[in-house]
Coordinates of C-alpha atoms in Angstrom, one line a residue:
M1 CA 261.7 -91.3 -45.1
S2 CA 263.4 -91.5 -48.6
I3 CA 262.8 -88.6 -51.1
D4 CA 261.0 -91.0 -53.5
T5 CA 258.5 -92.2 -50.8
L6 CA 258.0 -88.6 -49.7
R7 CA 257.2 -87.5 -53.3
K8 CA 254.7 -90.5 -53.8
R9 CA 253.1 -89.4 -50.6
Y10 CA 252.5 -85.8 -52.0
Q11 CA 251.6 -87.0 -55.1
A12 CA 248.9 -89.1 -53.8
A13 CA 247.6 -86.1 -52.0
G14 CA 247.7 -83.8 -54.9
Q15 CA 250.6 -81.7 -53.4
E16 CA 253.3 -82.9 -55.7
H17 CA 253.9 -79.3 -57.1
L18 CA 255.8 -78.5 -53.8
F19 CA 258.7 -80.4 -55.3
T20 CA 258.6 -78.2 -58.7
F21 CA 261.9 -76.6 -58.1
W22 CA 263.7 -79.7 -56.4
S23 CA 266.3 -80.3 -59.0
Q24 CA 267.4 -76.4 -58.8
L25 CA 267.8 -76.5 -55.0
S26 CA 271.1 -76.6 -53.1
Q27 CA 271.6 -79.7 -50.8
E28 CA 270.8 -77.5 -47.8
E29 CA 267.6 -76.3 -49.3
Q30 CA 266.6 -79.8 -50.2
A31 CA 267.2 -80.9 -46.6
S32 CA 265.1 -78.0 -45.2
L33 CA 262.3 -78.6 -47.6
T34 CA 262.3 -82.3 -46.8
A35 CA 262.4 -81.8 -43.1
Q36 CA 259.3 -79.4 -43.4
L37 CA 257.3 -81.7 -45.7
E38 CA 258.2 -84.9 -43.5
A39 CA 256.9 -83.2 -40.4
L40 CA 253.6 -82.0 -42.1
D41 CA 250.5 -84.3 -42.0
I42 CA 249.6 -83.9 -45.5
E43 CA 246.5 -86.2 -45.4
R44 CA 245.3 -84.2 -42.3
V45 CA 245.6 -80.8 -44.2
N46 CA 243.6 -82.0 -47.1
R47 CA 240.9 -83.2 -44.6
I48 CA 240.8 -80.0 -42.9
Y49 CA 240.7 -78.2 -46.1
E50 CA 237.7 -80.3 -47.3
K51 CA 235.9 -80.0 -43.9
A52 CA 236.5 -76.1 -43.9
V53 CA 235.1 -75.6 -47.3
G54 CA 232.1 -77.9 -46.7
S55 CA 231.5 -76.2 -43.4
E56 CA 231.6 -72.6 -45.1
S57 CA 229.3 -73.6 -47.9
G58 CA 226.9 -75.2 -45.5
A59 CA 227.0 -72.1 -43.5
L60 CA 226.1 -70.0 -46.6
S61 CA 223.3 -72.4 -47.7
P62 CA 219.5 -71.7 -47.3
T63 CA 219.4 -74.9 -45.3
S64 CA 221.6 -73.4 -42.7
L65 CA 218.9 -70.9 -41.7
S66 CA 217.2 -73.9 -39.9
T67 CA 220.2 -73.5 -37.2
T68 CA 218.5 -72.4 -34.0
I69 CA 220.4 -69.7 -32.1
E70 CA 219.0 -69.0 -28.6
P71 CA 220.1 -67.2 -25.3
L72 CA 221.6 -69.3 -22.6
P73 CA 218.7 -70.8 -20.7
K74 CA 217.9 -69.9 -17.0
G75 CA 220.3 -71.3 -14.7
A76 CA 223.1 -72.0 -17.2
S77 CA 225.0 -69.0 -15.8
E78 CA 225.7 -67.3 -12.5
S79 CA 227.2 -63.9 -11.7
V80 CA 229.7 -62.7 -9.2
G81 CA 228.7 -60.1 -6.7
T82 CA 227.0 -62.1 -3.9
T83 CA 229.6 -62.1 -1.0
A84 CA 228.6 -65.3 0.5
K85 CA 228.8 -67.3 -2.9
D86 CA 231.9 -65.3 -4.0
E87 CA 233.6 -66.3 -0.8
E88 CA 232.4 -70.0 -1.0
W89 CA 233.7 -70.2 -4.6
R90 CA 237.1 -68.4 -3.6
K91 CA 237.7 -70.8 -0.8
I92 CA 237.2 -73.9 -3.0
G93 CA 239.6 -72.4 -5.7
I94 CA 242.2 -71.4 -3.0
D95 CA 242.2 -74.9 -1.7
A96 CA 242.7 -76.4 -5.0
I97 CA 245.7 -74.1 -5.7
A98 CA 247.2 -74.7 -2.2
R99 CA 246.9 -78.5 -3.0
G100 CA 248.9 -77.9 -6.1
E101 CA 246.0 -78.9 -8.4
V102 CA 245.9 -75.8 -10.7
G103 CA 247.9 -74.7 -13.8
V104 CA 247.7 -71.7 -15.9
L105 CA 247.8 -71.8 -19.7
L106 CA 248.7 -68.4 -21.4
M107 CA 247.9 -67.7 -25.1
A108 CA 250.6 -65.4 -26.0
G109 CA 251.3 -66.1 -29.8
G110 CA 250.4 -62.7 -30.9
Q111 CA 252.7 -59.9 -32.1
G112 CA 251.7 -56.2 -31.3
T113 CA 251.6 -55.3 -35.0
R114 CA 248.5 -53.0 -34.6
L115 CA 250.2 -51.4 -31.6
G116 CA 253.1 -50.4 -33.8
S117 CA 255.3 -53.1 -32.6
S118 CA 256.8 -56.4 -33.7
A119 CA 257.4 -57.7 -30.3
P120 CA 255.2 -60.2 -28.6
K121 CA 252.0 -58.5 -27.2
G122 CA 253.0 -59.5 -23.6
C123 CA 256.2 -57.3 -24.0
Y124 CA 254.1 -54.3 -24.3
D125 CA 254.5 -51.4 -21.6
I126 CA 251.0 -49.8 -21.5
G127 CA 252.3 -46.7 -19.8
L128 CA 252.0 -47.5 -16.1
L129 CA 254.1 -45.5 -13.5
S130 CA 256.1 -48.8 -13.0
H131 CA 256.7 -49.4 -16.6
K132 CA 255.8 -53.1 -16.1
T133 CA 254.8 -55.1 -19.1
L134 CA 251.7 -57.3 -19.5
F135 CA 254.0 -60.4 -18.8
Q136 CA 255.4 -59.1 -15.7
Y137 CA 251.9 -58.0 -14.4
Q138 CA 250.6 -61.7 -14.8
A139 CA 253.6 -63.3 -13.6
E140 CA 253.3 -61.2 -10.3
R141 CA 249.8 -61.9 -9.8
I142 CA 250.8 -65.6 -9.9
A143 CA 253.6 -65.0 -7.5
R144 CA 251.0 -63.2 -5.1
L145 CA 248.4 -66.0 -5.3
Q146 CA 250.9 -68.6 -4.7
Q147 CA 251.8 -66.6 -1.4
V148 CA 248.0 -66.0 -0.5
A149 CA 247.2 -69.7 -1.0
A150 CA 250.1 -70.8 1.1
A151 CA 249.3 -68.5 3.9
E152 CA 245.5 -69.3 3.8
A153 CA 246.3 -73.1 3.9
K154 CA 249.0 -72.6 6.6
K155 CA 251.6 -73.9 4.4
P156 CA 255.3 -73.0 4.3
A157 CA 256.2 -69.9 2.2
G158 CA 257.2 -71.0 -1.2
S159 CA 255.6 -74.4 -1.2
V160 CA 252.6 -73.6 -3.4
I161 CA 253.2 -73.7 -7.1
I162 CA 251.0 -72.5 -10.1
P163 CA 252.7 -73.8 -13.2
W164 CA 252.5 -71.4 -16.1
Y165 CA 252.4 -72.8 -19.7
V166 CA 253.2 -70.0 -22.1
M167 CA 252.0 -70.7 -25.6
T168 CA 253.9 -68.8 -28.1
S169 CA 254.1 -68.9 -31.9
G170 CA 257.1 -69.4 -34.5
P171 CA 257.8 -65.5 -34.9
T172 CA 257.5 -64.9 -31.1
R173 CA 258.9 -68.1 -29.1
Q174 CA 262.5 -67.0 -29.2
V175 CA 261.7 -63.5 -28.3
T176 CA 259.4 -64.4 -25.6
E177 CA 261.7 -66.9 -23.9
S178 CA 264.7 -64.3 -24.1
F179 CA 262.3 -61.7 -22.7
F180 CA 261.6 -63.8 -19.7
A181 CA 265.2 -64.9 -19.0
S182 CA 266.7 -61.3 -19.2
H183 CA 263.9 -60.3 -16.5
S184 CA 264.6 -63.3 -14.4
Y185 CA 261.3 -64.8 -15.1
F186 CA 259.8 -61.9 -13.1
G187 CA 260.6 -63.8 -9.9
L188 CA 259.1 -67.0 -10.8
D189 CA 261.1 -70.1 -10.6
P190 CA 262.0 -71.0 -14.3
K191 CA 261.3 -74.6 -14.0
N192 CA 257.5 -73.7 -13.4
V193 CA 257.4 -71.7 -16.6
I194 CA 257.0 -73.9 -19.5
F195 CA 257.2 -72.4 -22.9
F196 CA 255.5 -74.2 -25.9
E197 CA 254.4 -73.4 -29.4
Q198 CA 251.2 -73.0 -31.4
G199 CA 251.0 -75.1 -34.5
T200 CA 250.9 -73.9 -38.1
L201 CA 249.1 -74.9 -41.1
P202 CA 250.0 -74.3 -44.9
C203 CA 248.4 -71.5 -46.7
L204 CA 246.2 -72.8 -49.4
G205 CA 244.8 -71.7 -52.7
D206 CA 241.1 -71.8 -53.3
D207 CA 241.5 -75.3 -54.9
G208 CA 243.4 -76.5 -51.6
S209 CA 246.9 -76.6 -53.2
I210 CA 249.6 -75.5 -50.9
F211 CA 251.5 -72.2 -51.7
L212 CA 255.3 -72.1 -52.0
E213 CA 256.6 -69.2 -50.1
T214 CA 260.0 -69.8 -51.5
P215 CA 261.2 -72.4 -54.0
S216 CA 262.2 -74.5 -50.9
R217 CA 259.6 -73.7 -48.2
A218 CA 255.8 -74.2 -48.3
A219 CA 254.0 -71.0 -46.9
V220 CA 252.4 -71.5 -43.4
A221 CA 250.5 -69.5 -41.0
P222 CA 249.5 -70.0 -37.3
D223 CA 246.5 -72.3 -36.8
G224 CA 244.4 -69.8 -34.5
N225 CA 244.0 -69.8 -30.9
G226 CA 242.2 -73.0 -30.9
G227 CA 245.4 -74.6 -32.0
L228 CA 246.3 -74.7 -28.3
Y229 CA 244.6 -78.1 -27.9
A230 CA 246.9 -79.7 -30.6
A231 CA 249.8 -77.8 -29.2
T232 CA 249.3 -79.3 -25.8
R233 CA 250.1 -82.7 -27.4
A234 CA 253.1 -81.7 -29.3
P235 CA 256.8 -82.1 -28.0
I236 CA 257.7 -79.1 -26.1
S237 CA 261.2 -79.2 -27.4
S238 CA 262.8 -81.3 -30.1
T239 CA 265.4 -83.0 -27.6
D240 CA 262.6 -85.0 -25.7
R241 CA 259.8 -86.0 -28.0
S242 CA 257.7 -87.4 -25.0
H243 CA 257.7 -84.2 -23.1
T244 CA 254.4 -82.3 -23.9
V245 CA 252.1 -79.9 -22.0
L246 CA 249.8 -82.7 -21.3
S247 CA 252.5 -85.0 -19.9
D248 CA 253.7 -82.2 -17.8
L249 CA 250.4 -81.4 -16.4
A250 CA 250.0 -85.3 -15.6
K251 CA 253.6 -85.4 -13.9
R252 CA 252.5 -82.3 -11.7
K253 CA 249.2 -84.1 -10.9
I254 CA 247.3 -80.7 -12.3
L255 CA 243.5 -81.3 -12.3
Y256 CA 242.3 -77.9 -13.4
V257 CA 243.6 -75.4 -16.0
H258 CA 242.9 -71.8 -16.3
A259 CA 243.5 -70.4 -19.9
Y260 CA 243.5 -66.8 -21.0
C261 CA 244.8 -64.3 -23.7
V262 CA 247.8 -62.1 -22.9
D263 CA 246.2 -58.9 -23.9
N264 CA 244.0 -58.3 -21.0
C265 CA 245.6 -56.1 -18.3
L266 CA 242.8 -56.8 -15.8
V267 CA 243.1 -60.6 -16.1
R268 CA 242.6 -62.5 -12.8
V269 CA 245.2 -65.2 -13.5
A270 CA 244.3 -68.4 -11.8
D271 CA 241.1 -66.6 -10.4
P272 CA 240.1 -68.6 -7.3
I273 CA 236.5 -67.5 -7.7
F274 CA 236.3 -68.8 -11.1
L275 CA 238.1 -71.9 -10.2
G276 CA 235.9 -72.8 -7.3
Y277 CA 232.8 -72.0 -9.3
S278 CA 233.8 -74.3 -12.2
I279 CA 234.9 -77.0 -9.6
Q280 CA 231.7 -76.7 -7.6
K281 CA 229.6 -77.0 -10.9
Q282 CA 231.7 -80.0 -11.9
A283 CA 232.2 -78.5 -15.3
D284 CA 234.8 -80.2 -17.7
C285 CA 234.9 -76.7 -19.4
A286 CA 233.8 -73.2 -18.3
A287 CA 233.7 -69.8 -19.7
K288 CA 234.1 -66.4 -18.1
V289 CA 232.0 -63.7 -19.8
V290 CA 231.3 -60.0 -19.2
P291 CA 227.8 -58.3 -19.9
K292 CA 227.8 -56.7 -23.6
A293 CA 228.1 -53.0 -23.3
Y294 CA 225.5 -52.2 -25.8
P295 CA 223.3 -54.5 -28.1
T296 CA 225.4 -54.1 -31.3
E297 CA 229.0 -54.4 -29.6
S298 CA 231.2 -56.3 -31.9
V299 CA 231.7 -59.1 -29.6
G300 CA 230.8 -62.9 -29.8
V301 CA 228.2 -64.2 -27.2
V302 CA 228.2 -67.4 -25.4
A303 CA 224.8 -68.8 -26.2
Y304 CA 223.0 -72.0 -27.5
R305 CA 223.2 -73.2 -31.0
D306 CA 221.1 -76.2 -31.8
S307 CA 220.8 -76.8 -28.1
K308 CA 224.5 -76.8 -27.5
F309 CA 226.8 -74.3 -25.8
S310 CA 228.6 -72.3 -28.3
V311 CA 230.1 -69.0 -29.1
V312 CA 227.9 -67.0 -31.6
E313 CA 229.7 -64.3 -33.5
Y314 CA 227.9 -60.9 -33.6
S315 CA 227.5 -61.1 -37.3
E316 CA 225.5 -64.4 -37.0
I317 CA 222.6 -62.7 -34.8
S318 CA 220.1 -60.3 -36.1
K319 CA 219.5 -56.8 -34.9
E320 CA 216.1 -58.0 -33.3
Q321 CA 218.0 -60.7 -31.6
A322 CA 220.8 -58.4 -30.5
E323 CA 218.4 -56.0 -29.0
R324 CA 215.9 -58.6 -27.3
R325 CA 215.7 -58.2 -23.7
D326 CA 214.7 -60.6 -20.9
P327 CA 211.0 -59.5 -19.7
E328 CA 211.9 -60.3 -16.1
T329 CA 215.3 -58.5 -15.7
G330 CA 215.5 -56.1 -18.6
E331 CA 218.7 -57.1 -19.4
L332 CA 220.0 -58.2 -22.9
S333 CA 218.9 -61.8 -23.8
F334 CA 222.1 -62.1 -25.9
R335 CA 224.6 -60.5 -23.1
A336 CA 227.0 -63.1 -22.3
G337 CA 230.2 -61.5 -24.0
N338 CA 233.1 -64.0 -24.6
I339 CA 236.5 -62.8 -23.3
A340 CA 238.7 -65.8 -24.2
N341 CA 238.9 -66.8 -20.5
H342 CA 238.3 -70.5 -19.9
F343 CA 238.5 -73.2 -17.2
Y344 CA 239.3 -76.9 -18.2
T345 CA 239.7 -80.1 -16.3
T346 CA 242.9 -81.7 -17.6
S347 CA 240.8 -84.8 -18.3
F348 CA 238.9 -82.6 -20.8
L349 CA 242.0 -81.5 -22.5
N350 CA 243.0 -85.1 -22.9
K351 CA 239.9 -85.8 -24.5
V352 CA 239.9 -83.1 -27.2
E353 CA 242.0 -85.3 -29.5
S354 CA 238.9 -87.9 -29.8
F355 CA 236.7 -85.4 -31.2
E356 CA 239.1 -82.8 -33.0
E357 CA 238.4 -84.4 -36.3
Q358 CA 235.0 -83.4 -36.1
L359 CA 235.8 -79.6 -35.5
A360 CA 235.6 -77.5 -38.8
F361 CA 238.4 -74.9 -39.2
H362 CA 237.5 -71.4 -40.1
I363 CA 238.6 -70.0 -43.2
A364 CA 240.4 -66.5 -43.3
R365 CA 240.6 -65.3 -46.9
K366 CA 244.0 -63.4 -47.1
K367 CA 246.5 -62.0 -49.5
I368 CA 249.2 -64.7 -49.6
P369 CA 252.5 -63.9 -51.4
Y370 CA 253.7 -67.1 -53.4
V371 CA 256.3 -68.3 -55.9
D372 CA 254.9 -68.6 -59.4
L373 CA 255.5 -72.1 -60.3
K374 CA 256.3 -71.2 -63.9
T375 CA 258.4 -68.1 -63.6
K376 CA 260.0 -68.7 -60.2
E377 CA 259.0 -65.1 -59.4
V378 CA 257.7 -64.1 -56.0
V379 CA 254.2 -62.6 -56.5
K380 CA 252.6 -60.2 -54.0
P381 CA 248.8 -60.2 -54.5
T382 CA 246.9 -57.1 -54.1
K383 CA 243.5 -58.8 -53.2
P384 CA 242.8 -62.0 -51.3
N385 CA 244.1 -64.9 -53.3
G386 CA 244.0 -67.9 -50.8
M387 CA 243.1 -69.1 -47.4
K388 CA 244.5 -69.5 -43.9
L389 CA 242.9 -72.1 -41.8
E390 CA 242.3 -71.2 -38.1
M391 CA 240.5 -73.1 -35.3
F392 CA 239.2 -70.8 -32.4
V393 CA 239.5 -71.8 -28.7
F394 CA 235.8 -71.9 -28.1
D395 CA 235.2 -74.5 -31.0
V396 CA 235.1 -77.2 -28.4
F397 CA 232.3 -75.8 -26.3
P398 CA 229.6 -77.8 -28.2
F399 CA 231.6 -81.0 -27.2
T400 CA 231.5 -80.5 -23.4
E401 CA 229.4 -82.7 -21.4
H402 CA 229.1 -80.1 -18.3
F403 CA 229.6 -76.7 -19.3
A404 CA 229.4 -73.6 -16.9
V405 CA 229.3 -69.8 -17.4
L406 CA 230.3 -67.2 -15.1
E407 CA 229.7 -63.6 -15.5
V408 CA 231.9 -61.0 -14.0
A409 CA 232.1 -57.1 -14.0
R410 CA 233.9 -55.7 -17.2
K411 CA 235.5 -52.9 -15.1
E412 CA 237.2 -55.4 -12.8
E413 CA 238.4 -58.0 -15.2
F414 CA 238.3 -57.1 -19.0
S415 CA 240.3 -54.3 -20.7
P416 CA 241.8 -55.8 -23.9
L417 CA 244.6 -54.1 -25.6
K418 CA 243.9 -54.4 -29.4
N419 CA 244.5 -51.1 -31.1
A420 CA 247.2 -48.5 -31.6
P421 CA 247.8 -45.7 -29.1
G422 CA 245.3 -42.8 -29.3
T423 CA 242.5 -44.9 -30.9
G424 CA 240.1 -44.2 -28.1
S425 CA 239.1 -47.8 -27.4
D426 CA 241.1 -51.1 -26.4
D427 CA 244.2 -49.2 -26.6
P428 CA 247.2 -48.5 -24.2
E429 CA 245.5 -45.6 -22.7
T430 CA 242.4 -47.3 -22.0
S431 CA 244.2 -50.3 -20.6
R432 CA 246.4 -47.9 -18.3
R433 CA 243.1 -45.9 -17.2
D434 CA 241.1 -49.2 -16.4
L435 CA 244.0 -50.7 -14.3
L436 CA 244.6 -47.5 -12.2
A437 CA 240.8 -47.0 -11.8
Q438 CA 240.7 -50.7 -10.4
H439 CA 243.7 -49.7 -8.0
K440 CA 241.8 -46.6 -6.8
R441 CA 238.9 -48.8 -6.1
F442 CA 240.9 -51.4 -4.1
L443 CA 242.1 -48.3 -1.9
E444 CA 238.6 -46.9 -1.3
N445 CA 237.2 -50.5 -0.6
A446 CA 239.8 -50.8 2.1
G447 CA 238.6 -47.7 3.6
A448 CA 240.8 -45.1 2.3
T449 CA 240.2 -41.7 0.3
V450 CA 241.8 -40.9 -2.9
K451 CA 241.9 -37.3 -3.9
E452 CA 240.7 -36.3 -7.4
G453 CA 243.4 -36.7 -10.0
V454 CA 245.7 -38.8 -7.7
E455 CA 247.0 -42.0 -9.6
I456 CA 248.3 -44.8 -7.5
E457 CA 249.6 -48.1 -8.9
I458 CA 249.9 -51.0 -6.6
S459 CA 252.2 -53.9 -7.4
P460 CA 250.4 -57.2 -7.9
L461 CA 252.9 -58.5 -5.3
V462 CA 251.2 -56.3 -2.7
S463 CA 247.5 -57.0 -3.7
Y464 CA 246.0 -59.6 -6.2
A465 CA 242.5 -58.5 -5.9
G466 CA 242.2 -55.8 -3.2
E467 CA 243.3 -58.1 -0.3
G468 CA 246.0 -57.2 2.2
L469 CA 245.2 -53.5 2.3
E470 CA 243.4 -53.2 5.7
S471 CA 245.9 -51.2 7.5
I472 CA 245.2 -47.9 5.2
R473 CA 241.6 -47.6 6.5
G474 CA 241.0 -43.9 7.3
K475 CA 243.8 -42.6 5.2
T476 CA 243.7 -39.9 2.6
F477 CA 246.0 -40.2 -0.4
T478 CA 246.9 -36.8 -1.9
K479 CA 250.1 -37.8 -4.1
S480 CA 250.4 -40.0 -7.1
G481 CA 252.9 -42.8 -7.2
Y482 CA 253.9 -46.6 -7.5
V483 CA 254.1 -48.7 -4.6
E484 CA 255.7 -52.1 -3.7
S485 CA 254.6 -52.6 -0.2
V486 CA 251.7 -51.4 1.8
E487 CA 254.3 -49.4 4.0
E488 CA 255.1 -47.2 1.0
L489 CA 251.6 -46.0 0.6
D490 CA 252.3 -43.9 3.8
A491 CA 254.6 -41.5 1.8
L492 CA 251.5 -40.7 -0.8
A493 CA 249.2 -39.8 2.2

């Protein structure tokens, strides 16, 4: 595209100010700005801005009070914990994995800024005896599940593959890829670990004008975890524009995808029970939830908004609604805590593009450094001066035709890493505590006794969810340690 054509396009969109310093830029800087602005769908940015602002003002208007928020209706969700049902769902899930129909999508674009680290969150060591990172734990759960599915389906070892699609962001992609390579992909085949990048959107002033970060670069920010839908359609690399996550899923004949966030140390990656439940329900999209810990817990809940499945933020429901209880069970009516753990059919992921324009991005008002167009000085504001636009992964829920919800036990499946060490909640210490407590339960459920104060870490390569430990029945463990095989447990007895 010629520079004149590009300028006219931006002029028509009301964003010509991005060329303010054009004549003062070096050839290299001009080329860089041209490439950035050519790649940007400026008309889409303007549409997103208009819809986001309209949606925000609509939400604040008195007429929005007519929005009806209701708990999930009876029968809309089920819970794990009934052995026969769990085993039935698990069998359906394991069979799908064994047939090569399951892929995993990891949302791993965040940095560990609140943890005091600039590295990707998945690189974080929560202080386990093994010093394994979150990435390694999740990789080894995939490796173990491939092994279990092959054995149960009586297939040759190594013949079952669960491809892992790792969504990074601009700041984390290179570091993440290097981390995986330097750790030999944690034992997985590199061709089955596919890195791709979450998109970005320009940072905007309140009037919708795009900020310049430098005289030759527009300011951008990641487009939220809901950006994963557009990211699955974007080229994985610049060398092959036709290779996308969606095309890769199709090539591998993947029918079902499990998506989750990197910061949960207890996540059951490609959980066969959740997969089997969702497949049996013929869901095109499903959410795994945990019961709220207490009525006012700051967590969004899966509920009904205007008779459609939705995630309702804790700030959107009244104290009375939060405390309301089901008269039959005594449980909280709004109890289905959202943990960003989802099931999709690949056909649904392919459909998202058809209704994506109907989704309103959310506005996050932020302090955005920018170049003053008159003085060329970089201004660092002390209070919010503009907006970043984000989509959330759950924004697609109201557009599903067949939605399902599965409630699981928090202590078995959800311990997020959000806060700095020593915070006391959702921090490295609570993650470590919850994971080691689960491993203790694995041993006790297998018929062993673990003495008070003893901490035993079991490699995910030994057991995915407590299976494979039958030989330790009757043993008493008196020493702490980390084991990479069932036999190594003998030394701790």
